[in-house]
Amino acid sequence: MLGYMLYFSIVLGLFVIGDWLGIWTKAKLSSIFVVLISFLLLFLFKIVPADIIDQAGLTAAASWATPMLVFHMGTMINLRQLLDEWRTVVTSIIGMAAAVIGILLVIPLIGRDAALVSIPVINGALVATQIMTDAAVAKGLTLAAMLPAVVFAVQKFVGTPIVSRCGLIEARHLLAEYREKKAQGITLSAAPAPKDGKQKVKFCQKHDRFYTSNTCIFITVFGGFISVWLGTITPINYSIIALVLSVVLCETGLIPEKVLDKGKASGLITMVVFAAIIPALANISVGDIATLAFYVVVIFAATIVASLIIMCVLPCWKIMGSRSLSFGIAMCQMLGFPSTYLISNEVALALAENEEEKEYILGKIMPRFVVAGLASVTTLSIIVAGIFASIL
């Protein structure tokens, strides 16, 4: 037991350092990047054992934590918001398709396996990374199993400045329009018109006192079990089943939204799943670093170029009516929440001269960026990962 606690403390200590540096730099330095780079360096210099995650007892935990997290993510999906922002969702899907096309076109440079494991990670985040890492390990693809974690660590550094720049360009246009109309005595508002009718009280809201922490955790465990079981008797990956099942149950009101948050366990489960991708870094040698760096540069370059062509050169931008906004929405697949919210807020603070202007910019940009991340990272990337894991 002493060994378990020691190694678990070391693992959590590195996560804490990543969190603190992320807070200290106001998210300019990704906590994810800090954690993964820290582990990579410790493995390369043999400061910690290669099986530290296993010795911390987290390898076995990840096998049940991943289905739980996927099921939980389904309860985070707001179908009404997705329907209201259908133009954003369509643009986000086109952006994801652009990344797929771009990466598939560079297969001659990086190989089929590297391309297939990278696509869902570019489209998504942690869950897609874990699914593709597991799939590559199961197939014995050593180098390909390392790549998802590296892409995952780098993508926020690539996506953040692009989305921020697109947001600034769009906000300047919006602000110029707002000030011009205001000078003419015309008031513009970004707030949607209020909807009539009372919202129906859901079953889980009516019986909220019964949805204790243990109940909520049980729901995700049992939902994960059903999903994995159905995944073994059907050709559909369990992650897709878990996502669809939880969305349906949440929309019908049988289970609460953000079920693991309500169960006060989302932070722990997310950490366990994140930890499960770390062992792949232990297999990276100094010689592999140059190869992986080349793969990463090619993958992100292909994604950006393909997205730029499809969103800004081809007429796809007309869906949103703005090239900068469309390209920014496409790149939100690399970020997800809360990065999309933070960038929107930073853009508004940088340009607005008063609270009214700030609220106007936020009302126009934030829903698009947040929904884009919700559609790609939280929802569709899991489906993409399930498909690509099956064909790897």
XYZ file of N, CA, C and O in Angstrom, residues 91-107 109-110 114-124 147 151-152 154-160 162-163 166 294-314 326-335 376-377 384 388:
312
model
N -21.043 24.458 -39.602
C -19.698 24.981 -39.887
C -18.640 24.186 -39.131
O -17.563 23.888 -39.674
N -18.934 23.825 -37.892
C -18.006 23.030 -37.091
C -17.784 21.652 -37.710
O -16.647 21.153 -37.757
N -18.848 21.043 -38.205
C -18.739 19.730 -38.854
C -17.888 19.826 -40.119
O -17.044 18.959 -40.389
N -18.088 20.896 -40.877
C -17.269 21.103 -42.086
C -15.807 21.284 -41.694
O -14.897 20.767 -42.358
N -15.567 22.002 -40.596
C -14.204 22.184 -40.105
C -13.563 20.868 -39.707
O -12.377 20.622 -39.983
N -14.336 19.993 -39.071
C -13.832 18.672 -38.708
C -13.523 17.853 -39.958
O -12.493 17.164 -40.031
N -14.407 17.958 -40.939
C -14.179 17.241 -42.211
C -12.925 17.756 -42.912
O -12.168 16.981 -43.511
N -12.685 19.065 -42.809
C -11.484 19.648 -43.411
C -10.230 19.064 -42.775
O -9.248 18.755 -43.466
N -10.253 18.907 -41.440
C -9.108 18.305 -40.748
C -8.901 16.865 -41.194
O -7.760 16.440 -41.417
N -9.989 16.134 -41.333
C -9.904 14.735 -41.793
C -9.271 14.671 -43.175
O -8.346 13.881 -43.426
N -9.762 15.514 -44.077
C -9.249 15.519 -45.451
C -7.766 15.903 -45.468
O -6.950 15.257 -46.130
N -7.430 16.960 -44.733
C -6.043 17.428 -44.714
C -5.082 16.358 -44.213
O -4.018 16.134 -44.805
N -5.446 15.674 -43.130
C -4.556 14.660 -42.551
C -4.484 13.418 -43.436
O -3.408 12.819 -43.594
N -5.600 13.031 -44.028
C -5.579 11.869 -44.928
C -4.684 12.127 -46.147
O -4.035 11.207 -46.659
N -4.631 13.387 -46.585
C -3.810 13.718 -47.756
C -2.310 13.613 -47.476
O -1.519 13.494 -48.412
N -1.929 13.684 -46.189
C -0.495 13.599 -45.875
C -0.085 12.192 -45.425
O 1.007 12.013 -44.872
N -0.940 11.213 -45.656
C -0.583 9.824 -45.329
C 0.743 9.411 -45.972
O 1.541 8.710 -45.331
N 3.323 11.022 -46.182
C 4.409 11.574 -45.375
C 4.491 10.945 -43.987
O 5.589 10.751 -43.450
N 3.341 10.644 -43.382
C 3.353 10.171 -41.986
C 2.875 8.738 -41.821
O 3.028 8.158 -40.736
N -0.443 6.618 -38.264
C -0.274 7.923 -37.613
C -1.424 8.856 -37.970
O -1.915 9.613 -37.117
N -1.859 8.804 -39.206
C -2.970 9.661 -39.637
C -4.268 9.274 -38.934
O -4.995 10.141 -38.428
N -4.548 7.981 -38.884
C -5.813 7.526 -38.304
C -5.909 7.806 -36.809
O -6.983 8.170 -36.317
N -4.802 7.654 -36.068
C -4.873 7.908 -34.624
C -4.922 9.405 -34.317
O -5.402 9.810 -33.254
N -4.456 10.233 -35.237
C -4.386 11.676 -34.992
C -5.701 12.388 -35.274
O -6.029 13.372 -34.604
N -6.440 11.921 -36.263
C -7.657 12.626 -36.696
C -8.651 12.840 -35.552
O -9.098 13.978 -35.314
N -9.042 11.805 -34.785
C -10.011 12.049 -33.705
C -9.473 12.981 -32.621
O -10.250 13.696 -31.983
N -8.151 12.972 -32.399
C -7.565 13.847 -31.382
C -7.636 15.301 -31.839
O -7.965 16.202 -31.053
N -7.348 15.563 -33.104
C -7.489 16.910 -33.662
C -8.943 17.359 -33.569
O -9.239 18.511 -33.231
N -9.867 16.442 -33.844
C -11.295 16.744 -33.775
C -11.792 16.925 -32.343
O -12.849 17.508 -32.129
N -11.061 16.385 -31.391
C -11.583 16.357 -30.030
C -10.558 16.640 -28.962
O -9.734 17.530 -29.096
N 1.631 8.896 -30.373
C 1.277 10.123 -31.081
C 0.054 10.852 -30.520
O 0.076 12.081 -30.413
N 0.005 14.936 -29.754
C -0.912 15.834 -30.472
C -1.839 16.536 -29.482
O -2.084 17.744 -29.571
N -2.337 15.773 -28.522
C -3.233 16.313 -27.496
C -2.544 17.412 -26.697
O -3.145 18.441 -26.369
N -0.125 19.379 -27.669
C 0.290 20.532 -28.474
C -0.889 21.326 -29.034
O -0.775 22.531 -29.276
N -2.042 20.673 -29.222
C -3.095 21.297 -30.028
C -3.614 22.626 -29.491
O -3.961 23.514 -30.263
N -3.647 22.793 -28.173
C -4.118 24.078 -27.632
C -3.151 25.209 -27.966
O -3.565 26.355 -28.153
N -1.848 24.899 -28.035
C -0.872 25.914 -28.414
C -1.067 26.351 -29.861
O -0.811 27.495 -30.212
N -1.519 25.431 -30.697
C -1.762 25.746 -32.105
C -3.105 26.448 -32.271
O -3.224 27.454 -32.970
N -4.124 25.914 -31.625
C -5.473 26.424 -31.823
C -5.755 27.758 -31.168
O -6.464 28.603 -31.731
N -5.184 27.988 -29.979
C -5.501 29.204 -29.213
C -5.185 30.496 -29.965
O -6.057 31.374 -30.084
N -4.858 31.037 -33.126
C -5.657 31.138 -34.351
C -7.082 31.569 -34.017
O -7.629 32.501 -34.619
N -7.701 30.897 -33.052
C -9.077 31.237 -32.664
C -9.125 32.657 -32.097
O -10.054 33.419 -32.380
N -8.880 35.115 -35.017
C -10.157 35.146 -35.755
C -11.215 35.906 -34.964
O -12.006 36.673 -35.533
N 8.157 15.665 -36.324
C 7.848 15.790 -37.749
C 6.378 15.475 -38.013
O 5.692 16.203 -38.732
N 5.897 14.381 -37.403
C 4.487 14.007 -37.565
C 3.568 15.140 -37.105
O 2.588 15.488 -37.775
N 3.873 15.688 -35.936
C 3.025 16.730 -35.355
C 2.992 17.972 -36.247
O 1.919 18.546 -36.498
N 4.149 18.397 -36.733
C 4.207 19.570 -37.615
C 3.385 19.326 -38.877
O 2.590 20.192 -39.307
N 3.535 18.163 -39.485
C 2.805 17.835 -40.713
C 1.303 17.782 -40.447
O 0.492 18.319 -41.222
N 0.913 17.161 -39.333
C -0.510 17.011 -39.003
C -1.183 18.373 -38.800
O -2.258 18.642 -39.354
N -0.559 19.235 -38.024
C -1.170 20.543 -37.765
C -1.122 21.442 -38.999
O -2.073 22.197 -39.253
N -0.048 21.368 -39.756
C 0.029 22.159 -40.990
C -1.060 21.731 -41.960
O -1.737 22.573 -42.573
N -1.254 20.424 -42.099
C -2.293 19.904 -43.003
C -3.677 20.341 -42.546
O -4.536 20.722 -43.363
N -3.899 20.301 -41.236
C -5.208 20.698 -40.695
C -5.488 22.170 -40.946
O -6.585 22.544 -41.393
N -4.513 23.013 -40.662
C -4.698 24.461 -40.817
C -4.891 24.842 -42.278
O -5.797 25.615 -42.617
N -4.050 24.299 -43.161
C -4.146 24.630 -44.592
C -5.474 24.165 -45.163
O -6.165 24.915 -45.880
N -5.858 22.921 -44.850
C -7.132 22.392 -45.365
C -8.315 23.208 -44.848
O -9.247 23.525 -45.598
N -8.284 23.564 -43.558
C -9.373 24.359 -42.976
C -9.429 25.753 -43.580
O -10.517 26.285 -43.835
N -8.261 26.338 -43.810
C -8.201 27.679 -44.389
C -8.786 27.684 -45.803
O -9.562 28.576 -46.169
N -8.433 26.676 -46.595
C -8.936 26.592 -47.970
C -10.448 26.377 -47.982
O -11.197 27.077 -48.670
N -10.902 25.412 -47.187
C -12.326 25.051 -47.197
C -13.189 26.143 -46.572
O -14.304 26.409 -47.034
N -12.675 26.810 -45.540
C -13.479 27.812 -44.844
C -13.378 29.217 -45.433
O -14.322 29.994 -45.329
N -12.248 29.550 -46.015
C -12.048 30.931 -46.465
C -11.973 31.094 -47.979
O -12.318 32.154 -48.504
N -11.518 30.071 -48.687
C -11.422 30.152 -50.147
C -12.705 29.635 -50.791
O -13.302 30.308 -51.641
N -13.118 28.451 -50.389
C -14.386 27.909 -50.884
C -15.559 28.662 -50.231
O -15.382 29.310 -49.194
N -15.907 31.860 -39.437
C -15.981 30.470 -39.890
C -14.679 29.728 -39.614
O -14.683 28.582 -39.138
N -13.555 30.370 -39.901
C -12.262 29.742 -39.665
C -12.031 29.542 -38.164
O -11.523 28.509 -37.725
N -12.436 30.529 -37.371
C -12.318 30.405 -35.916
C -13.148 29.262 -35.381
O -12.696 28.489 -34.525
N -14.374 29.121 -35.885
C -15.252 28.018 -35.469
C -14.622 26.679 -35.826
O -14.652 25.726 -35.030
N -14.034 26.582 -37.009
C -13.386 25.337 -37.434
C -12.238 24.973 -36.499
O -12.037 23.799 -36.160
N -11.481 25.961 -36.047
C -10.329 25.707 -35.186
C -10.722 25.435 -33.734
O -9.895 24.977 -32.943
N -11.979 25.701 -33.374
C -12.432 25.426 -32.008
C -12.388 23.940 -31.684
O -12.428 23.557 -30.512
N -12.297 23.085 -32.718
C -12.189 21.649 -32.475
C -10.901 21.306 -31.730
O -10.797 20.244 -31.115
N -9.917 22.189 -31.759
C -8.666 21.953 -31.040
C -8.731 22.422 -29.590
O -7.803 22.166 -28.819
N -9.804 23.111 -29.219
C -9.849 23.732 -27.899
C -10.925 23.144 -27.002
O -10.638 22.478 -26.028
N -17.972 19.712 -31.636
C -16.820 18.926 -32.102
C -16.166 18.141 -30.975
O -16.137 16.906 -30.991
N -15.656 18.834 -29.964
C -14.868 18.190 -28.902
C -15.730 17.280 -28.035
O -15.391 16.118 -27.796
N -16.317 10.032 -33.978
C -15.205 9.863 -34.939
C -14.171 8.895 -34.372
O -13.679 8.009 -35.083
N -12.855 5.453 -36.114
C -11.453 5.260 -36.505
C -10.771 4.183 -35.677
O -9.852 3.516 -36.170
